[in-house]
Short mmCIF file of C-alpha atoms in Angstrom, two decimals:
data_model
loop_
_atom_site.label_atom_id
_atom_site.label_comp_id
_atom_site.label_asym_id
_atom_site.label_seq_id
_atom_site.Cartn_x
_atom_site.Cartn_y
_atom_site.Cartn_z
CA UNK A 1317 120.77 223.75 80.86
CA UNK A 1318 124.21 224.02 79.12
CA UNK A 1319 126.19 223.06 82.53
CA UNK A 1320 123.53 219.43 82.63
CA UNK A 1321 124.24 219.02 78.93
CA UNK A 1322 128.34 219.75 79.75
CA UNK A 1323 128.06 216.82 82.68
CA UNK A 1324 126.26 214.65 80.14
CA UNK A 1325 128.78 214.71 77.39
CA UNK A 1326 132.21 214.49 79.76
CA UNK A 1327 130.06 211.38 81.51
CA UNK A 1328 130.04 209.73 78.37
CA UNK A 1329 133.26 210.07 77.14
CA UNK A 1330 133.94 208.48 80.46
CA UNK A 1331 132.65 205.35 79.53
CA UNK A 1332 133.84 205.22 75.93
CA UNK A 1333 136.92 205.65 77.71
CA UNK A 1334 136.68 202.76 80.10
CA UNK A 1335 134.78 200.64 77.44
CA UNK A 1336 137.90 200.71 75.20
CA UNK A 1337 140.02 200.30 78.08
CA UNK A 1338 138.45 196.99 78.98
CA UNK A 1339 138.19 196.00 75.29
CA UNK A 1340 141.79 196.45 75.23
CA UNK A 1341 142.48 193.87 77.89
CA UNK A 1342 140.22 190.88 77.11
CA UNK A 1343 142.37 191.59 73.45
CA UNK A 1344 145.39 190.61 75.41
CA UNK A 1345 144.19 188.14 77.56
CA UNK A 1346 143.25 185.98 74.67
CA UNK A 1347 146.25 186.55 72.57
CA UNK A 1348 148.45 185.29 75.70
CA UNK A 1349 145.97 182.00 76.32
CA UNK A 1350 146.60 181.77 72.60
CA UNK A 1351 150.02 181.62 73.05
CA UNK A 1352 150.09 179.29 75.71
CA UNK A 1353 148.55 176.83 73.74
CA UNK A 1354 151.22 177.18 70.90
CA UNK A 1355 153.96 176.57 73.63
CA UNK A 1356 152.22 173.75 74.71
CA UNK A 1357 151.89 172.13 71.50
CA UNK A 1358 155.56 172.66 70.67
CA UNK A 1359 157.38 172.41 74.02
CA UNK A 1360 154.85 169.30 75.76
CA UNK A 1361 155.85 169.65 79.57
CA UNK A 1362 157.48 166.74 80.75
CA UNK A 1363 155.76 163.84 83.22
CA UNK A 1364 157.06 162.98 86.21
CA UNK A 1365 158.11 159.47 86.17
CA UNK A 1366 158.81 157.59 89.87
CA UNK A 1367 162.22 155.87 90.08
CA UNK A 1368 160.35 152.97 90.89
CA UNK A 1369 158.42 150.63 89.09
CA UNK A 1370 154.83 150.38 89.50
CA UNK A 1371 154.17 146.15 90.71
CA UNK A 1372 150.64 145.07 89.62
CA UNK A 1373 149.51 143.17 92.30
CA UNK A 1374 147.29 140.27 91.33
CA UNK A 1375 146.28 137.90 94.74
CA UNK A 1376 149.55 139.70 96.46
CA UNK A 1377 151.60 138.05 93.97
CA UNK A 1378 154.34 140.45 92.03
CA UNK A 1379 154.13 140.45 88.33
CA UNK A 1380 156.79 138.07 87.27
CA UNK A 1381 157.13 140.23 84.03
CA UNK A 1382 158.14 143.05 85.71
CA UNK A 1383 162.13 142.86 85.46
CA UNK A 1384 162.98 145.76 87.76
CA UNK A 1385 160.92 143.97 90.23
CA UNK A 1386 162.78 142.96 93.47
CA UNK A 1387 163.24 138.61 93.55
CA UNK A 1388 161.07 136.49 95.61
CA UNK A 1389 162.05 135.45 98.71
CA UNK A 1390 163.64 132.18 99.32
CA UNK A 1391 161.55 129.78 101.25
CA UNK A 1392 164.12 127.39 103.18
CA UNK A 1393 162.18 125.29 105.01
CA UNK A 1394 159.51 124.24 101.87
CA UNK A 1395 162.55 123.51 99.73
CA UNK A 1396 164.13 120.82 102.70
CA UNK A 1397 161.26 120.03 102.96
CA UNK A 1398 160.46 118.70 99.41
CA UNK A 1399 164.45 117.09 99.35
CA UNK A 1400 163.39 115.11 102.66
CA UNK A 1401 160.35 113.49 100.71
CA UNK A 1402 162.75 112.55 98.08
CA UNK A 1403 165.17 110.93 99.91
CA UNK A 1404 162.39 109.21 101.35
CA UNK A 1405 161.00 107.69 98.38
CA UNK A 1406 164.07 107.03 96.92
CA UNK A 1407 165.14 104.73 100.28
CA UNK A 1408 161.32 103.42 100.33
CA UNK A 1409 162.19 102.04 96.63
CA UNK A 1410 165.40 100.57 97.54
CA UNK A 1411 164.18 98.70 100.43
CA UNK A 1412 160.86 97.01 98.74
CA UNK A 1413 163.68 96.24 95.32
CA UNK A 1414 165.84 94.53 97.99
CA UNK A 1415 163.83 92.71 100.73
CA UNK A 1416 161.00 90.43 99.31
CA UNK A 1417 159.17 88.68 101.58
CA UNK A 1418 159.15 85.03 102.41
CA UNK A 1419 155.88 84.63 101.21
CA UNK A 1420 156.11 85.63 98.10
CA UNK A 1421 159.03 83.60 97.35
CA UNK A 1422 156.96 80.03 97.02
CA UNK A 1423 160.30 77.89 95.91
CA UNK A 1424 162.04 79.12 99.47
CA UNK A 1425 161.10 76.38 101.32
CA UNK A 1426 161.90 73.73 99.12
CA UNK A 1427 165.14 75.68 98.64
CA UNK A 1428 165.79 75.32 102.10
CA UNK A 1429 165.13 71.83 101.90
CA UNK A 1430 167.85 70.89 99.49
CA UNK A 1431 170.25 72.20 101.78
CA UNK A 1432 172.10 70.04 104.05
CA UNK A 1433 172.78 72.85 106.59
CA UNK A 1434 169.30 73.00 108.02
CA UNK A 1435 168.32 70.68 110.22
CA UNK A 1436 166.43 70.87 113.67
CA UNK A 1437 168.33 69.40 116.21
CA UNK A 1438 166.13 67.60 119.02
CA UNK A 1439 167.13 65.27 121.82
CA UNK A 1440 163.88 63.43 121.09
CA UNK A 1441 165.03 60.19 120.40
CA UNK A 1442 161.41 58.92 119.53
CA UNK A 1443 160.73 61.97 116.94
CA UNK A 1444 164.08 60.81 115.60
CA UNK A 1445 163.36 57.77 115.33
CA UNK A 1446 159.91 58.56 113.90
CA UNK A 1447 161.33 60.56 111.30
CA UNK A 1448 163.33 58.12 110.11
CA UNK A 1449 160.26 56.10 109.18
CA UNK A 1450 158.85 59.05 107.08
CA UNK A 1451 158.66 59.25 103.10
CA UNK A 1452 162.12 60.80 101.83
CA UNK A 1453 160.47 64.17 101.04
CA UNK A 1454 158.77 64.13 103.96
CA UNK A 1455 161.88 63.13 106.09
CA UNK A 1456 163.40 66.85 105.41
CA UNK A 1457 160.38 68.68 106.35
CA UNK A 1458 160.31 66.68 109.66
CA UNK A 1459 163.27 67.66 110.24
CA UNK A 1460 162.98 71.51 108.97
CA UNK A 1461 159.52 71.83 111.10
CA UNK A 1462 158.74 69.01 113.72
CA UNK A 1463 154.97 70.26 113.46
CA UNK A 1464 154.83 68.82 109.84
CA UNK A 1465 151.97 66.54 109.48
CA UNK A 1466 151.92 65.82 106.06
CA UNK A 1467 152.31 67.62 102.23
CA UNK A 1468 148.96 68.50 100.09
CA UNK A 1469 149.31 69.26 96.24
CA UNK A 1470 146.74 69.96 93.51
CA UNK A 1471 147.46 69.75 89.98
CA UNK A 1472 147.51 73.26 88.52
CA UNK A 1473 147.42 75.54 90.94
CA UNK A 1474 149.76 76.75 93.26
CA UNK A 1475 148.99 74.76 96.26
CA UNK A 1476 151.72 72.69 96.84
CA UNK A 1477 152.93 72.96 100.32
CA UNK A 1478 154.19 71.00 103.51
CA UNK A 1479 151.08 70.73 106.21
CA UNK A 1480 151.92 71.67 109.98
CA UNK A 1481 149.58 71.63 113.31
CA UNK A 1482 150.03 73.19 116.23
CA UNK A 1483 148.52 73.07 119.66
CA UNK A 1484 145.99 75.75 118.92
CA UNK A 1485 144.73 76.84 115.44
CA UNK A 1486 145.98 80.73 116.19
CA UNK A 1487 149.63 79.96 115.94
CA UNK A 1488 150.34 78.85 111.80
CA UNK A 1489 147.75 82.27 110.77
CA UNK A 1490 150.80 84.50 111.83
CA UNK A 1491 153.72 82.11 111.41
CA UNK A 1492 155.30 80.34 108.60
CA UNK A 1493 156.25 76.91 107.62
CA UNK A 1494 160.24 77.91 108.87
CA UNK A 1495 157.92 79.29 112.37
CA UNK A 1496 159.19 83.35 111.57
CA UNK A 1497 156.03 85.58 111.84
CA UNK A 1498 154.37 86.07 108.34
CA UNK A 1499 151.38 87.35 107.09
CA UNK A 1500 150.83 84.50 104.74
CA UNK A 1501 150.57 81.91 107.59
CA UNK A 1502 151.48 78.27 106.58
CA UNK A 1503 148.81 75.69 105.89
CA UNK A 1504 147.99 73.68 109.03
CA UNK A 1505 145.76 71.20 110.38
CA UNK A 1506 142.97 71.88 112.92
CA UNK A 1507 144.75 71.41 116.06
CA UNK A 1508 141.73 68.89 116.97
CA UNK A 1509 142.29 66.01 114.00
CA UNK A 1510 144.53 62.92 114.94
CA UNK A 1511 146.18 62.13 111.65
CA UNK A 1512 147.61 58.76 112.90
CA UNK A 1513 144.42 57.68 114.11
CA UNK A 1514 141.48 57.92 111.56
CA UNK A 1515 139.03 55.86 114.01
CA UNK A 1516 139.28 59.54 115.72
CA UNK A 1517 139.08 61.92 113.56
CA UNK A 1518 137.20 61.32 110.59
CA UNK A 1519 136.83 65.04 108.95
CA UNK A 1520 140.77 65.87 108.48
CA UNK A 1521 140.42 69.78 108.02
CA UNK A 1522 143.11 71.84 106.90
CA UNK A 1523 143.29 76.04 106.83
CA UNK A 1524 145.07 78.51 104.38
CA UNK A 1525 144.71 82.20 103.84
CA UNK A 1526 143.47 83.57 100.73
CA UNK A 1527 146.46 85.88 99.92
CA UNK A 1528 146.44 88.45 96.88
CA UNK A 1529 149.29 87.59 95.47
CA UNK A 1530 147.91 84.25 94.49
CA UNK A 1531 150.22 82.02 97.27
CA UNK A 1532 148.42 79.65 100.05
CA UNK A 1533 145.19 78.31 99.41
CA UNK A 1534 144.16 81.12 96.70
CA UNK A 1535 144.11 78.58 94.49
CA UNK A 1536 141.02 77.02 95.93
CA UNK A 1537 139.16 79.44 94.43
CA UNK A 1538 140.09 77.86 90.83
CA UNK A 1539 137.37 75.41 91.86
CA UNK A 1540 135.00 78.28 90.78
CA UNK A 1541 135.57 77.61 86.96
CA UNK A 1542 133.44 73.95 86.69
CA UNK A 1543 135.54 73.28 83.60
CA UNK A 1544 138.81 72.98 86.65
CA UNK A 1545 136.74 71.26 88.74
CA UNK A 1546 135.91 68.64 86.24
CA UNK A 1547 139.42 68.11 85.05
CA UNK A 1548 141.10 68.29 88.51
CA UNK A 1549 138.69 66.47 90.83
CA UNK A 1550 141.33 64.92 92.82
CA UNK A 1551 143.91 65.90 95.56
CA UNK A 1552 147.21 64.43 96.98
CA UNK A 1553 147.47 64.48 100.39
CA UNK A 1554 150.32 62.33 102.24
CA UNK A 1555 150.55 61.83 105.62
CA UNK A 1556 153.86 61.22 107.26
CA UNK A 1557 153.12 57.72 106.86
CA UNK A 1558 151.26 56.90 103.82
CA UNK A 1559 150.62 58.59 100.08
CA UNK A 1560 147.09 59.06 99.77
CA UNK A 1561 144.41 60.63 97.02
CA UNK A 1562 141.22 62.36 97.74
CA UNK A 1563 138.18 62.67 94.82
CA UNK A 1564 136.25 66.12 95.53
CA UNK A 1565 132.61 65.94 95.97
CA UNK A 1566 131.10 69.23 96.99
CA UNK A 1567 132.54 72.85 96.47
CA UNK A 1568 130.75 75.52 98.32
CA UNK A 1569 130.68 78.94 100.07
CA UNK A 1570 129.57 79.50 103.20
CA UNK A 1571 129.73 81.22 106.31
CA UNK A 1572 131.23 80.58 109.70
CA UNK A 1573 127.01 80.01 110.68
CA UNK A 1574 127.53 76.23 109.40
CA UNK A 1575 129.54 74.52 111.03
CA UNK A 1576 131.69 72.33 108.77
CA UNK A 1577 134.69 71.77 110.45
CA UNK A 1578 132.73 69.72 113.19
CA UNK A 1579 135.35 67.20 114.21
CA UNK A 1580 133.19 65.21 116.83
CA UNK A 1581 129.88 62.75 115.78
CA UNK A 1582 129.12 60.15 118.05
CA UNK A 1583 126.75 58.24 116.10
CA UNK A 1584 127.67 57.02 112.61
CA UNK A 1585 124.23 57.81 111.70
CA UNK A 1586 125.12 61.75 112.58
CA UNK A 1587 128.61 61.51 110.56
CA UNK A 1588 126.69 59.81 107.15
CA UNK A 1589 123.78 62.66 107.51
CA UNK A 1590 126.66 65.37 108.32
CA UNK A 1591 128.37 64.38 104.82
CA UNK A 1592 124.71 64.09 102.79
CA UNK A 1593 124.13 68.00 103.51
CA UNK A 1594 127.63 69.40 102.60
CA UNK A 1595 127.02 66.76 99.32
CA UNK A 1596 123.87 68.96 98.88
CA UNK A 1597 125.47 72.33 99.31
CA UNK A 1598 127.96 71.84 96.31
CA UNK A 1599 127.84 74.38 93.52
CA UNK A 1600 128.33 71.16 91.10
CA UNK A 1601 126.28 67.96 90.94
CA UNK A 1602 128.20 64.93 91.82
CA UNK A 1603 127.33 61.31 91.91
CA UNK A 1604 129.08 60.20 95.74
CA UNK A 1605 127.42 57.59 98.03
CA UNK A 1606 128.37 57.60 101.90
CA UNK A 1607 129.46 55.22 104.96
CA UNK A 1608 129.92 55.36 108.25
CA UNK A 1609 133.60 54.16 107.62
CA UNK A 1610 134.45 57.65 104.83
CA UNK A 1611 137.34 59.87 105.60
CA UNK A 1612 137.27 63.18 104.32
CA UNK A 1613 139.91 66.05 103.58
CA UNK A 1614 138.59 69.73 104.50
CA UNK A 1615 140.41 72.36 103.00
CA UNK A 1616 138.62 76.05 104.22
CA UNK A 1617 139.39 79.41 103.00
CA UNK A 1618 138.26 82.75 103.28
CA UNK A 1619 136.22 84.77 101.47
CA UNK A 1620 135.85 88.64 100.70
CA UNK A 1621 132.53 88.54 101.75
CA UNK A 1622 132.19 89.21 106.14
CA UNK A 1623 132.75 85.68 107.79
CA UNK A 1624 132.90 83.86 104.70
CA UNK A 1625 134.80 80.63 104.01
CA UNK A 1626 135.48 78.95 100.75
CA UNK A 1627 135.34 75.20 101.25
CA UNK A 1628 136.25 72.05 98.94
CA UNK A 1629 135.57 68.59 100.79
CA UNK A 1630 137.18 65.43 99.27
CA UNK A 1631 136.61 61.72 100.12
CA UNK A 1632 139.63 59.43 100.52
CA UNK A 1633 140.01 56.77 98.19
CA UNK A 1634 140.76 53.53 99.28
#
């Protein structure tokens, strides 16, 4: 019994031994992560910082803000390609303040005119001789344009041109009074109307384009306002060999369906009942009898609307 109670008591100081042992060390082990923390707090360890910046990328675009951030690449073909498309426009200008077109210079035909150096030269010694016979005013458009036929003006507006006719009514819609291509035209006769012979041709119909800058026969379309048609109701139309006035009796739109600019009725009776409907399709009421023996001025424009025509018909007055 006292050998088991000897074993007993060396056993346990055995583990009173090892229990202080390991008491020891976790004393140690916290005083050092103790420690550790001081040093932390008072000597901070220090980051490591890349030597290059860090680019935000937003759509693949660098941050313009960043200043260490390499330059953008030059782009040499955008940047010709923007000074090309001003040079462009700046020659595009210069040309349109330099060049006007003949058309839209209305006084350049009677400039012409006054001139003595233009003249048509012709070994036509019956056109010469014709021309000759012509009013004064007319004389010098004869002689600029052989095709002249005769001069229309209306009060007010800006019709106020020299007539022409040609051989076909295609030729005058691309060409101008001075025969150079234009897309103004001239005015001109229906290639089908005898102007020196009225027992032949009793509807005299003349053509002019609607242009937008106002030029040609735009100014029919004044004869939309009745107040203008009731203060300018007549027309001057001379021929190359007389001065002669027209009073307006219908004003009307239509389309190329009716056929107004019938030249040909060989019955009286067709002509007087040709002239009663176009009196009937005016957008004003006039007070205009009719005979077989009537002349009448067409003038025919177009319209915005598909095939449409503009149309004021005048009677001669005798």
């Amino acid at each position: 019994m006292g050998k088991i109670h000897l074993k007993i008591k060396v056993l346990m100081a055995k583990a009173r031994l090892r229990f202080k042992r390991l008491s020891s060390f976790r004393h140690k082990k916290s005083a050092k992560c103790a420690s550790s923390r001081i040093n932390q707090k008072n000597h901070p360890k220090k980051l490591m910082v890349s030597p290059y910046p860090v680019r935000r990328m937003r759509d693949n675009v660098p941050d313009t803000n960043d200043s260490l951030a390499p330059p953008l690449e030059k782009k040499p073909l955008r940047n010709t390609f923007f000074i090309v498309s001003i040079i462009l426009m700046l020659a595009a200008v210069l040309v349109l303040a330099l060049y006007q077109p003949p058309f839209l210079n209305k006084s350049s035909i009677t400039a012409d005119i006054s001139s003595s150096d233009y003249r048509i030269e012709t070994t036509d010694k019956a056109f010469t001789s014709k021309v000759s016979t012509h009013p004064a005013y007319l004389r010098k458009f004869s002689q600029l344009n052989p095709d002249t036929v005769g001069y229309i003006k209306i009060d007010h507006t800006v019709i106020d041109y020299p007539v022409v006719q040609s051989s076909d009514n295609d030729y005058y819609i691309t060409h101008g009074f001075d025969r150079l291509e234009s897309t103004a035209g001239a005015i001109f006769m229906d290639y089908r109307c005898d102007i020196n012979d009225f027992s032949k041709t009793r509807n005299i119909i003349l053509y002019g384009h609607r242009m937008k800058d106002g030029t040609m026969f735009k100014g029919l379309l004044q004869y939309e306002n009745e107040d203008f048609f009731i203060e300018h109701p007549i027309i001057a139309f001379d021929t190359l060999n007389e001065t002669l006035q027209w009073e307006i009796f219908s004003v009307f739109e239509t389309t190329t369906d009716f056929y107004y600019i019938d030249t040909e009725f060989p019955y009286d009776e067709m002509w007087v009942d040709f002239l009663n409907v176009c009196h009937q399709l005016s957008m004003y009421d006039t007070y205009m009898n009719f005979y077989k023996d009537d002349i009448i001025l067409t003038l025919s424009t177009c319209t915005t609307e598909e095939n449409g025509r503009f149309v004021v018909m005048a009677k001669m007055i005798r």
